[in-house]
Each structure stands twice: as structure tokens, then as C-alpha cells.
Amino acid sequence: MASITDKKTIFFVTSPRSPDKLINEIRTLVENFEGEKWNEKTQKDFYLHLSKQDFFKGSTTGDLAFKARDRINRAPKALGFVDLSPVIKLTNAGKLFLTGKRSEEVFLRQLIKFQLHSPYHTDKNDAFRVKPYLELMRLVYELGGLSKHEIGLFVIGLTSYKKYDDVKSRILDFRKEKSGLRKRKVSYKQFIAEEFEKELSRLFAEKIKGGEIFIRQNKKQSLGKFIRAKKSNHLDYSDASIRYLRMTGLFSMNPRSSKVYVLEERKKDVEFILENTPRDIFKYKNEDDYKTQLFAATEPKLFVDDKERIISKILRKSNEFNTGELEIKTTEELKDIYKSILQKSLTELVENEQSKLKDYEDFDDVDEVFSSITNREAVDPSLFFEWNVWRAFSMLDDGDIQGNFKVDDDGVPLYTAPANTPDIVCKYKDFDTIVEVTLSSGQKQYEMEGEPVARHYGNYRKETQKDVVFGIFIAPKLNDAAVAHYYALYRINIEHYGGKAKIIPLSLDDLKTLLKNAYQSKKRPKAADIKTLFVHLSDLALSTSSEKEWRQKISETVQGAFIQ
């Protein structure tokens, strides 16, 4: 139980940061600890058990019980997938989430039901009366989308649904001000900084006036540090809220503007939710009463729970079926048909995207997305880095370039590649290349990516039995230990990795240089040119005296690659 009494803002669930991790983490909890009390011992044991799973990303140092609570007490408990009192138990909603075919529908229902206040988040003043995700959906729908900054600036103050019109008005005023920046010769960065200072000063006026501007990490009073800390927190909530909305399958995002919007095909679904879901919070008698409605797996009803509405969707998207043959199908069968139609459309969309990339039509756009990621402007930067590297290789190569990330119905990336699979696989006639990417840096890069990248490389060689396989490791900044690791792997015959591992470390600048050279070349590179380059870059590990010299030679070679 947490208190939100006297808080000035709402919050969105931030742990796990990427909601696609929920299923694996909840399954690990209930399969190993269901029926036990959720106390410090089980929390530590759970976290240690979790850390041994292939999908785990995190640290095993520090307060492990706290880290376990951070992962389970937030989204899994708050959204009603698990009950932690009196003992650990999977709820009906949790069971359907883990075992059902349509986890996104279950997730959507639980998001809609999340409310402030509740027995999980108590408010003695009864000031909080809002379903945060429901009102966020409403704003996204009515305003044609919301940016990360708009959510962090204004939606975060929507503590009651009765404040909705005021928040909406503030966003419209903000957009009007933003539209005149060029005329006033004010940069967007400066404008956003000023808006956050103004809005946060308004929201926390009482605290500031009373001198209550301490921040957890620093006991010294400083208004500037207080504003910066609150801004960072609000943007974290904003980032997470967009990720969670997108997991419902109803929303997508513009990777350049970080603006979340309703998918055109799903507008009816959103309209149904907004028209049929009560805006006021559920009036519970006690915690058990609240849990009963929260844990219900099939409530509230969704647009696609009605056969006639699904049939209408199918007939609008495809001429392969007639009304008669669809009416004899069950609701679940109709949902399967609709999903297959959307998947077919998505496949065509991705193929068209790759066709444009191979013609270098999106060269400037790829470069722009890389810039937004390195400038820390993107929502879910790791995901979009993986996607944009796939776009870069699709542009650069003439092979079959497959990204293992999942995309939404608009072809925008939704989740990163699952554990134990390469991020990207490039297939050619006489060789393959697996590509692994990361935004991590320093020692963390080596710890997180050193062995897994080599393992993915070795597994791929064993599974495909390909004679020639290259590994490409890409990061904005390469860690010396990671480079040394890959340098050694090519000089030592290790059976576990399929022999000598040809894993080539490239910085983001290296990749951008290759793209630029290929774009400006009179003759675009073909598979044979790619292979020649990769053979040379990997063989440099044998002709250089150290990993530092190897890294330097790679960059020097890249500078002149594909120039004709």
C-alpha cells in the first residue's frame, strides 16, 4: 500500500519499463513462488531466480528485495495480474494474460481499470479521482496524438477527470505557442526548458514557497535541481505511458516526433472504450471489493467482443469473405481471421518499406532518427536504435535483411528482439551476417553484450551450418573491453562458439560512414562488396598487434569503403 495523499501529480507505471517483459517475469514468479508469502526472503529468492533466466537484464548487486518489489509491486500488482496478499497468487486476469492468445486485449482491460485512488494507492483527501490511462487515451484521440513533452508537462497534472478540459486547454495553448517559435527565433530546446520550469513551478508552488524543494539524491535546497529532477521524473512517466499504451495494439508512435497516436484501423475500438467506460473511479467498499473488479479477466467489454463488429472489420479490410460464412464462426475464430488479415497487410507494408530503403529514398530520415536517439529525444531509444540499424542494413545490403523485433500495425517497432535471438539477420547466397546492437556504454556494455553476442553467433553457426557467418556489433561508443573480447575470439579456436568467431565491432559513426559512402557512390555496393569488406575487417584481427590497433584499422578502412 502506498499513499498519494497531498501529491500534486498522477503517475504511470514505470516498472517494468518495457511492458513486453511482464509475461516472463510474472510467469517466473508464480511458477516458483505461488502460495508463499511475499516477504523479504521470497523477494530476494525471486530476484536471484529471475537473474538466472535468459531474458533477464539487470544487476544482482544492491538491495535485491527492493529490486524484486520494484518489478512486481508496480505493473504486475497494480494492473491486477498478481495478488500478493495474503500469499502470492495469479489472478484470473493474470492467467488469461499468460496463457491466452490475445494478451494485448487482457492488457488493455487492465489499463482501463487502473485508477487513482485505490486500496493500493490511498488518498485520505479523496482528491484523486482519475483513471490515468483512460484519460490519456481520450486526450490522444481528441487531440490527434500527444507528444512525450505534452504528457510530461500537462497530462501528469490530471489528478481528477474533472480537470480534463483544463489540461486539454493547456495543451492547445502550448501548441499555439510552439507554432510561433520560428517567427520568434526561439529554439525548441529553450522553449521546452522554459515551459517545464513554468508548469512545474505552478504545480509545486506550495512546496516551492514553503522551501520543500529537497530531492532524494541531494539534501541541499536548490530550486534548479528540484525542477530538473521533477522534469526527469515526468519524462520517465511520459516515456513509460507511451510504451504501455502501445502494448494494447490500439496506438502507434511517430519515431521522429515521439508522438503517440491512435492507429487508423483501431479508432472504432478507442471510441467504444471512451463512450462506454465510466470516467469516475470504481467505488469500492474495501480492498476485497476492489480486487474482485480488478482481477476480472473479461471486463470491461471491448469493441471486438461483439461478433457483428468484428465481421464488419473483416469485410472492410478484405474481400476474401462473405457475411454468411463469417456469421457461423465463433468470436474467437473471427478474431483469428481479422488478425491474419492485419498480418498480411503488415507484411506488405514492411516489404514496401524495405523497397524504399534499398533505393535510398529514406537516407535522410534514417540519419535523422539516429540523431534523435543519440540526442536522447526518442521514446524507447533501444528499440528504435535496433529498428533504425535494421533500416540502415536494408538500405546498405542487397540480401534478405530480417529484423527480429516486433512491429505494430503501422510497421513501427513495438518490442526488441526476444532473448537468445540475434537482433538482425542478413542472409545472402554464400554468407550470412548477424547484427547485434546496444546503447549501453562503459563496463556495462561488456558485461551485457560480451558473452551473449558471441553465444548468439555460435548458436547461429551451429543451427544454420553456414560456412561463412559474420557478426557485427554496433554501439554509439565502443567499450575497450568489448573490443578486446571480440579481438580474442577471432584469434582463438573456441568450439563453443563454432570455432574462430568473426565478430566485427563498429561504432555508430562507422555505420553512418558506410551508409554515406554507399549513398554517394556511383555504384551501389552488392553482396560481394559487403563480403569483401567484412572479410578484410575481421582478418585485420590477425594482422594487428593489439585490439586497439584492430579497432583503429577498422575505422580507417570504413572511411574508404564503397567509394568509387
mmCIF file of N, CA and C in Angstrom, residues 267-367:
data_model
loop_
_atom_site.group_PDB
_atom_site.id
_atom_site.type_symbol
_atom_site.label_atom_id
_atom_site.label_comp_id
_atom_site.label_asym_id
_atom_site.label_seq_id
_atom_site.Cartn_x
_atom_site.Cartn_y
_atom_site.Cartn_z
ATOM 1 N N LYS A 267 -9.508 3.027 -34.528
ATOM 2 C CA LYS A 267 -10.238 4.179 -33.978
ATOM 3 C C LYS A 267 -11.585 3.782 -33.381
ATOM 4 N N LYS A 268 -12.282 2.856 -34.029
ATOM 5 C CA LYS A 268 -13.575 2.402 -33.504
ATOM 6 C C LYS A 268 -13.410 1.749 -32.137
ATOM 7 N N ASP A 269 -12.308 1.016 -31.968
ATOM 8 C CA ASP A 269 -12.044 0.368 -30.681
ATOM 9 C C ASP A 269 -11.881 1.415 -29.580
ATOM 10 N N VAL A 270 -11.124 2.468 -29.887
ATOM 11 C CA VAL A 270 -10.885 3.521 -28.901
ATOM 12 C C VAL A 270 -12.172 4.289 -28.617
ATOM 13 N N GLU A 271 -12.932 4.590 -29.654
ATOM 14 C CA GLU A 271 -14.203 5.300 -29.473
ATOM 15 C C GLU A 271 -15.146 4.508 -28.569
ATOM 16 N N PHE A 272 -15.178 3.198 -28.751
ATOM 17 C CA PHE A 272 -16.037 2.339 -27.934
ATOM 18 C C PHE A 272 -15.635 2.428 -26.461
ATOM 19 N N ILE A 273 -14.337 2.388 -26.200
ATOM 20 C CA ILE A 273 -13.842 2.477 -24.818
ATOM 21 C C ILE A 273 -14.229 3.814 -24.197
ATOM 22 N N LEU A 274 -14.006 4.897 -24.926
ATOM 23 C CA LEU A 274 -14.273 6.229 -24.391
ATOM 24 C C LEU A 274 -15.760 6.468 -24.156
ATOM 25 N N GLU A 275 -16.597 5.857 -24.967
ATOM 26 C CA GLU A 275 -18.042 6.050 -24.838
ATOM 27 C C GLU A 275 -18.665 5.156 -23.766
ATOM 28 N N ASN A 276 -18.038 4.021 -23.482
ATOM 29 C CA ASN A 276 -18.680 3.028 -22.619
ATOM 30 C C ASN A 276 -18.005 2.801 -21.267
ATOM 31 N N THR A 277 -16.873 3.427 -21.029
ATOM 32 C CA THR A 277 -16.172 3.238 -19.756
ATOM 33 C C THR A 277 -16.446 4.414 -18.830
ATOM 34 N N PRO A 278 -16.984 4.167 -17.633
ATOM 35 C CA PRO A 278 -17.217 5.267 -16.678
ATOM 36 C C PRO A 278 -15.920 6.011 -16.375
ATOM 37 N N ARG A 279 -15.996 7.333 -16.340
ATOM 38 C CA ARG A 279 -14.792 8.126 -16.109
ATOM 39 C C ARG A 279 -14.433 8.198 -14.625
ATOM 40 N N ASP A 280 -15.439 8.163 -13.774
ATOM 41 C CA ASP A 280 -15.152 8.218 -12.340
ATOM 42 C C ASP A 280 -14.567 6.887 -11.887
ATOM 43 N N ILE A 281 -13.832 6.918 -10.793
ATOM 44 C CA ILE A 281 -13.198 5.702 -10.296
ATOM 45 C C ILE A 281 -14.237 4.736 -9.730
ATOM 46 N N PHE A 282 -13.880 3.468 -9.683
ATOM 47 C CA PHE A 282 -14.748 2.438 -9.111
ATOM 48 C C PHE A 282 -14.879 2.677 -7.611
ATOM 49 N N LYS A 283 -16.118 2.745 -7.124
ATOM 50 C CA LYS A 283 -16.368 2.985 -5.699
ATOM 51 C C LYS A 283 -16.319 1.651 -4.955
ATOM 52 N N TYR A 284 -15.226 1.388 -4.300
ATOM 53 C CA TYR A 284 -15.037 0.114 -3.612
ATOM 54 C C TYR A 284 -15.401 0.232 -2.133
ATOM 55 N N LYS A 285 -15.937 -0.858 -1.592
ATOM 56 C CA LYS A 285 -16.284 -0.890 -0.167
ATOM 57 C C LYS A 285 -15.055 -1.198 0.680
ATOM 58 N N ASN A 286 -14.206 -2.067 0.153
ATOM 59 C CA ASN A 286 -12.988 -2.465 0.850
ATOM 60 C C ASN A 286 -12.012 -3.029 -0.185
ATOM 61 N N GLU A 287 -10.869 -3.499 0.258
ATOM 62 C CA GLU A 287 -9.854 -3.986 -0.676
ATOM 63 C C GLU A 287 -10.334 -5.211 -1.446
ATOM 64 N N ASP A 288 -11.048 -6.109 -0.782
ATOM 65 C CA ASP A 288 -11.550 -7.302 -1.470
ATOM 66 C C ASP A 288 -12.518 -6.927 -2.585
ATOM 67 N N ASP A 289 -13.345 -5.935 -2.324
ATOM 68 C CA ASP A 289 -14.299 -5.460 -3.330
ATOM 69 C C ASP A 289 -13.546 -4.903 -4.544
ATOM 70 N N TYR A 290 -12.502 -4.144 -4.276
ATOM 71 C CA TYR A 290 -11.691 -3.576 -5.357
ATOM 72 C C TYR A 290 -11.007 -4.681 -6.160
ATOM 73 N N LYS A 291 -10.463 -5.663 -5.451
ATOM 74 C CA LYS A 291 -9.768 -6.757 -6.126
ATOM 75 C C LYS A 291 -10.709 -7.547 -7.031
ATOM 76 N N THR A 292 -11.938 -7.741 -6.598
ATOM 77 C CA THR A 292 -12.896 -8.523 -7.392
ATOM 78 C C THR A 292 -13.065 -7.931 -8.784
ATOM 79 N N GLN A 293 -13.251 -6.613 -8.858
ATOM 80 C CA GLN A 293 -13.431 -5.997 -10.180
ATOM 81 C C GLN A 293 -12.102 -5.884 -10.926
ATOM 82 N N LEU A 294 -10.999 -5.678 -10.210
ATOM 83 C CA LEU A 294 -9.694 -5.538 -10.869
ATOM 84 C C LEU A 294 -9.226 -6.854 -11.472
ATOM 85 N N PHE A 295 -9.485 -7.962 -10.781
ATOM 86 C CA PHE A 295 -8.978 -9.260 -11.221
ATOM 87 C C PHE A 295 -9.851 -9.923 -12.291
ATOM 88 N N ALA A 296 -11.020 -9.357 -12.588
ATOM 89 C CA ALA A 296 -11.920 -9.943 -13.592
ATOM 90 C C ALA A 296 -11.242 -9.956 -14.958
ATOM 91 N N ALA A 297 -11.175 -11.127 -15.582
ATOM 92 C CA ALA A 297 -10.383 -11.290 -16.805
ATOM 93 C C ALA A 297 -11.062 -10.767 -18.060
ATOM 94 N N THR A 298 -12.386 -10.714 -18.081
ATOM 95 C CA THR A 298 -13.093 -10.364 -19.318
ATOM 96 C C THR A 298 -13.890 -9.068 -19.212
ATOM 97 N N GLU A 299 -13.592 -8.273 -18.214
ATOM 98 C CA GLU A 299 -14.259 -6.980 -18.039
ATOM 99 C C GLU A 299 -13.214 -5.868 -17.985
ATOM 100 N N PRO A 300 -13.532 -4.696 -18.541
ATOM 101 C CA PRO A 300 -14.760 -4.315 -19.237
ATOM 102 C C PRO A 300 -14.812 -4.888 -20.659
ATOM 103 N N LYS A 301 -15.978 -4.832 -21.265
ATOM 104 C CA LYS A 301 -16.142 -5.325 -22.623
ATOM 105 C C LYS A 301 -15.449 -4.393 -23.615
ATOM 106 N N LEU A 302 -14.922 -5.004 -24.680
ATOM 107 C CA LEU A 302 -14.227 -4.249 -25.717
ATOM 108 C C LEU A 302 -15.016 -4.277 -27.017
ATOM 109 N N PHE A 303 -14.647 -3.431 -27.934
ATOM 110 C CA PHE A 303 -15.315 -3.345 -29.237
ATOM 111 C C PHE A 303 -15.304 -4.694 -29.949
ATOM 112 N N VAL A 304 -14.197 -5.419 -29.843
ATOM 113 C CA VAL A 304 -14.045 -6.679 -30.581
ATOM 114 C C VAL A 304 -14.668 -7.870 -29.867
ATOM 115 N N ASP A 305 -15.365 -7.639 -28.759
ATOM 116 C CA ASP A 305 -16.056 -8.741 -28.086
ATOM 117 C C ASP A 305 -17.395 -9.048 -28.743
ATOM 118 N N ASP A 306 -17.805 -8.226 -29.689
ATOM 119 C CA ASP A 306 -19.085 -8.403 -30.377
ATOM 120 C C ASP A 306 -18.846 -8.958 -31.785
ATOM 121 N N LYS A 307 -19.510 -10.067 -32.121
ATOM 122 C CA LYS A 307 -19.308 -10.731 -33.413
ATOM 123 C C LYS A 307 -19.592 -9.813 -34.592
ATOM 124 N N GLU A 308 -20.703 -9.093 -34.524
ATOM 125 C CA GLU A 308 -21.093 -8.255 -35.652
ATOM 126 C C GLU A 308 -20.047 -7.178 -35.937
ATOM 127 N N ARG A 309 -19.471 -6.651 -34.874
ATOM 128 C CA ARG A 309 -18.471 -5.600 -35.065
ATOM 129 C C ARG A 309 -17.186 -6.162 -35.686
ATOM 130 N N ILE A 310 -16.807 -7.381 -35.287
ATOM 131 C CA ILE A 310 -15.608 -7.983 -35.890
ATOM 132 C C ILE A 310 -15.867 -8.309 -37.360
ATOM 133 N N ILE A 311 -17.044 -8.834 -37.649
ATOM 134 C CA ILE A 311 -17.392 -9.144 -39.046
ATOM 135 C C ILE A 311 -17.300 -7.882 -39.899
ATOM 136 N N SER A 312 -17.795 -6.781 -39.360
ATOM 137 C CA SER A 312 -17.733 -5.510 -40.082
ATOM 138 C C SER A 312 -16.286 -5.116 -40.359
ATOM 139 N N LYS A 313 -15.409 -5.316 -39.383
ATOM 140 C CA LYS A 313 -13.985 -5.004 -39.561
ATOM 141 C C LYS A 313 -13.379 -5.873 -40.665
ATOM 142 N N ILE A 314 -13.696 -7.165 -40.640
ATOM 143 C CA ILE A 314 -13.139 -8.103 -41.624
ATOM 144 C C ILE A 314 -13.583 -7.736 -43.039
ATOM 145 N N LEU A 315 -14.871 -7.476 -43.204
ATOM 146 C CA LEU A 315 -15.409 -7.165 -44.533
ATOM 147 C C LEU A 315 -14.858 -5.845 -45.066
ATOM 148 N N ARG A 316 -14.556 -4.924 -44.165
ATOM 149 C CA ARG A 316 -13.996 -3.644 -44.598
ATOM 150 C C ARG A 316 -12.546 -3.786 -45.053
ATOM 151 N N LYS A 317 -11.819 -4.752 -44.466
ATOM 152 C CA LYS A 317 -10.401 -4.921 -44.773
ATOM 153 C C LYS A 317 -10.128 -5.929 -45.884
ATOM 154 N N SER A 318 -11.076 -6.839 -46.146
ATOM 155 C CA SER A 318 -10.804 -7.919 -47.097
ATOM 156 C C SER A 318 -12.059 -8.296 -47.877
ATOM 157 N N ASN A 319 -11.856 -8.683 -49.142
ATOM 158 C CA ASN A 319 -12.974 -9.167 -49.967
ATOM 159 C C ASN A 319 -12.914 -10.686 -50.140
ATOM 160 N N GLU A 320 -12.137 -11.352 -49.295
ATOM 161 C CA GLU A 320 -11.991 -12.805 -49.381
ATOM 162 C C GLU A 320 -13.147 -13.546 -48.712
ATOM 163 N N PHE A 321 -13.963 -12.837 -47.936
ATOM 164 C CA PHE A 321 -15.026 -13.495 -47.171
ATOM 165 C C PHE A 321 -16.371 -12.837 -47.459
ATOM 166 N N ASN A 322 -17.451 -13.600 -47.199
ATOM 167 C CA ASN A 322 -18.791 -13.017 -47.272
ATOM 168 C C ASN A 322 -19.452 -13.132 -45.901
ATOM 169 N N THR A 323 -20.514 -12.389 -45.714
ATOM 170 C CA THR A 323 -21.168 -12.319 -44.406
ATOM 171 C C THR A 323 -21.629 -13.688 -43.917
ATOM 172 N N GLY A 324 -22.196 -14.485 -44.825
ATOM 173 C CA GLY A 324 -22.732 -15.788 -44.440
ATOM 174 C C GLY A 324 -21.693 -16.705 -43.827
ATOM 175 N N GLU A 325 -20.533 -16.819 -44.467
ATOM 176 C CA GLU A 325 -19.512 -17.737 -43.945
ATOM 177 C C GLU A 325 -18.879 -17.219 -42.661
ATOM 178 N N LEU A 326 -18.948 -15.906 -42.441
ATOM 179 C CA LEU A 326 -18.390 -15.349 -41.212
ATOM 180 C C LEU A 326 -19.348 -15.493 -40.033
ATOM 181 N N GLU A 327 -20.644 -15.435 -40.302
ATOM 182 C CA GLU A 327 -21.629 -15.485 -39.214
ATOM 183 C C GLU A 327 -21.647 -16.816 -38.480
ATOM 184 N N ILE A 328 -21.186 -17.881 -39.123
ATOM 185 C CA ILE A 328 -21.191 -19.192 -38.460
ATOM 186 C C ILE A 328 -19.923 -19.421 -37.630
ATOM 187 N N LYS A 329 -18.999 -18.467 -37.692
ATOM 188 C CA LYS A 329 -17.761 -18.578 -36.929
ATOM 189 C C LYS A 329 -17.983 -18.097 -35.493
ATOM 190 N N THR A 330 -17.159 -18.599 -34.576
ATOM 191 C CA THR A 330 -17.198 -18.102 -33.203
ATOM 192 C C THR A 330 -16.462 -16.764 -33.139
ATOM 193 N N THR A 331 -16.654 -16.061 -32.042
ATOM 194 C CA THR A 331 -15.970 -14.774 -31.866
ATOM 195 C C THR A 331 -14.459 -14.951 -31.918
ATOM 196 N N GLU A 332 -13.956 -16.002 -31.281
ATOM 197 C CA GLU A 332 -12.516 -16.243 -31.272
ATOM 198 C C GLU A 332 -11.998 -16.570 -32.669
ATOM 199 N N GLU A 333 -12.756 -17.330 -33.436
ATOM 200 C CA GLU A 333 -12.354 -17.644 -34.813
ATOM 201 C C GLU A 333 -12.322 -16.382 -35.668
ATOM 202 N N LEU A 334 -13.293 -15.505 -35.449
ATOM 203 C CA LEU A 334 -13.332 -14.246 -36.193
ATOM 204 C C LEU A 334 -12.135 -13.369 -35.842
ATOM 205 N N LYS A 335 -11.763 -13.366 -34.580
ATOM 206 C CA LYS A 335 -10.588 -12.591 -34.165
ATOM 207 C C LYS A 335 -9.326 -13.126 -34.837
ATOM 208 N N ASP A 336 -9.242 -14.448 -34.987
ATOM 209 C CA ASP A 336 -8.087 -15.049 -35.663
ATOM 210 C C ASP A 336 -8.033 -14.622 -37.131
ATOM 211 N N ILE A 337 -9.192 -14.607 -37.775
ATOM 212 C CA ILE A 337 -9.257 -14.197 -39.184
ATOM 213 C C ILE A 337 -8.825 -12.739 -39.328
ATOM 214 N N TYR A 338 -9.353 -11.904 -38.455
ATOM 215 C CA TYR A 338 -9.021 -10.477 -38.503
ATOM 216 C C TYR A 338 -7.529 -10.254 -38.286
ATOM 217 N N LYS A 339 -6.967 -10.997 -37.343
ATOM 218 C CA LYS A 339 -5.539 -10.867 -37.059
ATOM 219 C C LYS A 339 -4.698 -11.289 -38.260
ATOM 220 N N SER A 340 -5.106 -12.351 -38.955
ATOM 221 C CA SER A 340 -4.353 -12.815 -40.127
ATOM 222 C C SER A 340 -4.416 -11.797 -41.261
ATOM 223 N N ILE A 341 -5.560 -11.108 -41.391
ATOM 224 C CA ILE A 341 -5.698 -10.066 -42.416
ATOM 225 C C ILE A 341 -4.750 -8.903 -42.115
ATOM 226 N N LEU A 342 -4.704 -8.511 -40.845
ATOM 227 C CA LEU A 342 -3.805 -7.427 -40.448
ATOM 228 C C LEU A 342 -2.347 -7.816 -40.657
ATOM 229 N N GLN A 343 -2.018 -9.086 -40.385
ATOM 230 C CA GLN A 343 -0.644 -9.549 -40.557
ATOM 231 C C GLN A 343 -0.240 -9.518 -42.026
ATOM 232 N N LYS A 344 -1.165 -9.873 -42.901
ATOM 233 C CA LYS A 344 -0.893 -9.831 -44.338
ATOM 234 C C LYS A 344 -0.630 -8.395 -44.790
ATOM 235 N N SER A 345 -1.440 -7.468 -44.304
ATOM 236 C CA SER A 345 -1.248 -6.052 -44.641
ATOM 237 C C SER A 345 0.085 -5.544 -44.111
ATOM 238 N N LEU A 346 0.446 -6.014 -42.913
ATOM 239 C CA LEU A 346 1.701 -5.590 -42.301
ATOM 240 C C LEU A 346 2.898 -6.101 -43.097
ATOM 241 N N THR A 347 2.826 -7.345 -43.559
ATOM 242 C CA THR A 347 3.912 -7.911 -44.366
ATOM 243 C C THR A 347 4.137 -7.076 -45.623
ATOM 244 N N GLU A 348 3.050 -6.686 -46.268
ATOM 245 C CA GLU A 348 3.152 -5.850 -47.467
ATOM 246 C C GLU A 348 3.745 -4.487 -47.130
ATOM 247 N N LEU A 349 3.354 -3.954 -45.975
ATOM 248 C CA LEU A 349 3.862 -2.652 -45.534
ATOM 249 C C LEU A 349 5.373 -2.700 -45.313
ATOM 250 N N VAL A 350 5.850 -3.752 -44.642
ATOM 251 C CA VAL A 350 7.283 -3.893 -44.367
ATOM 252 C C VAL A 350 8.062 -4.094 -45.665
ATOM 253 N N GLU A 351 7.510 -4.868 -46.590
ATOM 254 C CA GLU A 351 8.173 -5.088 -47.881
ATOM 255 C C GLU A 351 8.297 -3.778 -48.659
ATOM 256 N N ASN A 352 7.255 -2.957 -48.608
ATOM 257 C CA ASN A 352 7.306 -1.652 -49.278
ATOM 258 C C ASN A 352 8.347 -0.745 -48.629
ATOM 259 N N GLU A 353 8.432 -0.829 -47.296
ATOM 260 C CA GLU A 353 9.427 -0.042 -46.562
ATOM 261 C C GLU A 353 10.837 -0.431 -46.989
ATOM 262 N N GLN A 354 11.092 -1.733 -47.084
ATOM 263 C CA GLN A 354 12.423 -2.191 -47.479
ATOM 264 C C GLN A 354 12.742 -1.805 -48.920
ATOM 265 N N SER A 355 11.735 -1.814 -49.770
ATOM 266 C CA SER A 355 11.943 -1.416 -51.162
ATOM 267 C C SER A 355 12.384 0.043 -51.244
ATOM 268 N N LYS A 356 11.751 0.898 -50.450
ATOM 269 C CA LYS A 356 12.129 2.313 -50.409
ATOM 270 C C LYS A 356 13.536 2.487 -49.851
ATOM 271 N N LEU A 357 13.865 1.672 -48.854
ATOM 272 C CA LEU A 357 15.186 1.768 -48.244
ATOM 273 C C LEU A 357 16.281 1.373 -49.227
ATOM 274 N N LYS A 358 16.047 0.318 -49.990
ATOM 275 C CA LYS A 358 17.054 -0.141 -50.949
ATOM 276 C C LYS A 358 17.327 0.906 -52.027
ATOM 277 N N ASP A 359 16.349 1.774 -52.265
ATOM 278 C CA ASP A 359 16.529 2.862 -53.235
ATOM 279 C C ASP A 359 17.057 4.135 -52.575
ATOM 280 N N TYR A 360 17.387 4.052 -51.292
ATOM 281 C CA TYR A 360 17.954 5.168 -50.524
ATOM 282 C C TYR A 360 17.004 6.366 -50.431
ATOM 283 N N GLU A 361 15.706 6.117 -50.611
ATOM 284 C CA GLU A 361 14.736 7.211 -50.510
ATOM 285 C C GLU A 361 14.681 7.785 -49.095
ATOM 286 N N ASP A 362 14.948 6.943 -48.101
ATOM 287 C CA ASP A 362 14.834 7.377 -46.707
ATOM 288 C C ASP A 362 16.191 7.615 -46.049
ATOM 289 N N PHE A 363 17.209 7.902 -46.856
ATOM 290 C CA PHE A 363 18.552 8.103 -46.306
ATOM 291 C C PHE A 363 18.561 9.198 -45.240
ATOM 292 N N ASP A 364 17.981 10.356 -45.555
ATOM 293 C CA ASP A 364 17.974 11.472 -44.600
ATOM 294 C C ASP A 364 17.169 11.129 -43.353
ATOM 295 N N ASP A 365 16.082 10.378 -43.539
ATOM 296 C CA ASP A 365 15.238 10.025 -42.403
ATOM 297 C C ASP A 365 15.964 9.079 -41.451
ATOM 298 N N VAL A 366 16.694 8.108 -41.998
ATOM 299 C CA VAL A 366 17.468 7.183 -41.164
ATOM 300 C C VAL A 366 18.486 7.964 -40.339
ATOM 301 N N ASP A 367 19.149 8.911 -40.978
ATOM 302 C CA ASP A 367 20.141 9.730 -40.278
ATOM 303 C C ASP A 367 19.481 10.575 -39.191
#
